[in-house]
Short mmCIF file of C-alpha atoms in Angstrom, two decimals:
data_model
loop_
_atom_site.label_atom_id
_atom_site.label_comp_id
_atom_site.label_asym_id
_atom_site.label_seq_id
_atom_site.Cartn_x
_atom_site.Cartn_y
_atom_site.Cartn_z
CA MET U 1 -180.81 128.52 68.71
CA ALA U 2 -183.71 130.67 68.01
CA ALA U 3 -184.77 131.68 64.73
CA VAL U 4 -187.09 133.97 62.95
CA GLU U 5 -188.80 132.76 59.87
CA ALA U 6 -187.79 135.18 56.58
CA TRP U 7 -188.96 135.96 53.10
CA PHE U 8 -186.20 136.93 51.05
CA LEU U 9 -186.59 139.01 47.89
CA GLY U 10 -184.67 139.90 44.66
CA GLY U 11 -181.44 138.38 44.10
CA PRO U 12 -180.47 134.69 43.66
CA VAL U 13 -182.82 133.32 46.36
CA ASP U 14 -185.90 135.31 45.41
CA GLY U 15 -189.05 134.01 46.88
CA ARG U 16 -187.63 131.62 49.44
CA LEU U 17 -188.59 131.03 52.95
CA MET U 18 -185.66 130.12 55.55
CA PRO U 19 -185.59 130.20 58.67
CA VAL U 20 -182.25 133.21 59.87
CA GLU U 21 -180.78 132.84 63.40
CA ALA U 22 -182.13 135.86 65.63
CA THR U 23 -179.60 138.57 67.41
CA ALA U 24 -179.05 137.86 71.59
CA ASP U 25 -182.36 139.36 72.21
CA ASP U 26 -184.11 137.10 69.67
CA SER U 27 -184.78 140.03 67.23
CA PRO U 28 -184.22 139.62 63.36
CA PRO U 29 -180.83 140.64 62.42
CA ALA U 30 -180.66 143.82 60.14
CA VAL U 31 -178.48 142.67 57.48
CA VAL U 32 -178.45 138.88 56.17
CA LYS U 33 -175.35 137.96 54.26
CA LEU U 34 -175.54 134.57 52.02
CA PRO U 35 -172.42 133.15 50.58
CA GLN U 36 -172.56 132.14 47.10
CA THR U 37 -172.06 127.84 47.13
CA GLY U 38 -171.62 125.24 44.48
CA VAL U 39 -168.75 123.81 42.51
CA TYR U 40 -165.73 125.50 41.01
CA VAL U 41 -165.08 124.61 37.29
CA GLY U 42 -162.34 126.61 35.50
CA ALA U 43 -159.49 126.95 33.83
CA SER U 44 -157.45 128.77 36.13
CA HIS U 45 -155.95 126.71 39.23
CA LEU U 46 -157.21 129.73 41.24
CA ALA U 47 -160.73 129.97 42.09
CA ALA U 48 -162.41 134.02 42.49
CA PRO U 49 -163.32 134.72 45.61
CA ALA U 50 -166.86 133.36 46.86
CA ASP U 51 -169.73 136.25 45.79
CA GLU U 52 -171.69 137.27 49.06
CA HIS U 53 -175.17 138.61 48.63
CA VAL U 54 -176.63 140.86 51.07
CA TYR U 55 -180.10 140.93 52.13
CA VAL U 56 -181.28 144.11 54.18
CA LEU U 57 -184.57 144.00 56.64
CA ALA U 58 -187.24 145.65 54.70
CA ASP U 59 -190.38 145.02 56.19
CA ARG U 60 -193.19 142.71 58.21
CA LEU U 61 -195.60 140.65 56.94
CA ASP U 62 -197.59 138.58 59.95
CA ASP U 63 -195.00 136.66 62.02
CA THR U 64 -192.49 136.80 58.72
CA GLU U 65 -189.68 139.00 58.27
CA VAL U 66 -189.14 140.32 55.16
CA TYR U 67 -185.66 140.73 53.33
CA GLN U 68 -184.95 143.09 50.20
CA TYR U 69 -182.09 141.92 48.30
CA ARG U 70 -179.00 144.78 47.69
CA PRO U 71 -177.30 144.68 44.70
CA PRO U 72 -173.56 145.35 44.87
CA ALA U 73 -171.99 148.70 44.36
CA SER U 74 -170.39 147.74 41.05
CA ALA U 75 -173.72 146.21 39.77
CA ALA U 76 -175.81 148.95 40.75
CA ARG U 77 -173.55 151.25 38.52
CA ASP U 78 -174.18 149.04 35.45
#
């Protein structure tokens, strides 16, 4: 699996460098979706759906792709 190094800005993984799987033509993906992970603890017998954090390819610094967090539409209206 080919990967590119990516820097994530904003959102829950702000400032982290992580590898991102490249597309079939070895280019970085335009969008990276990171599912929320963790343990569910709550009063309800049904867990809420997992959040998906969306990052959009924004720039390139040296050999590192830069992804910017895109908040959900509901958060942008608040």
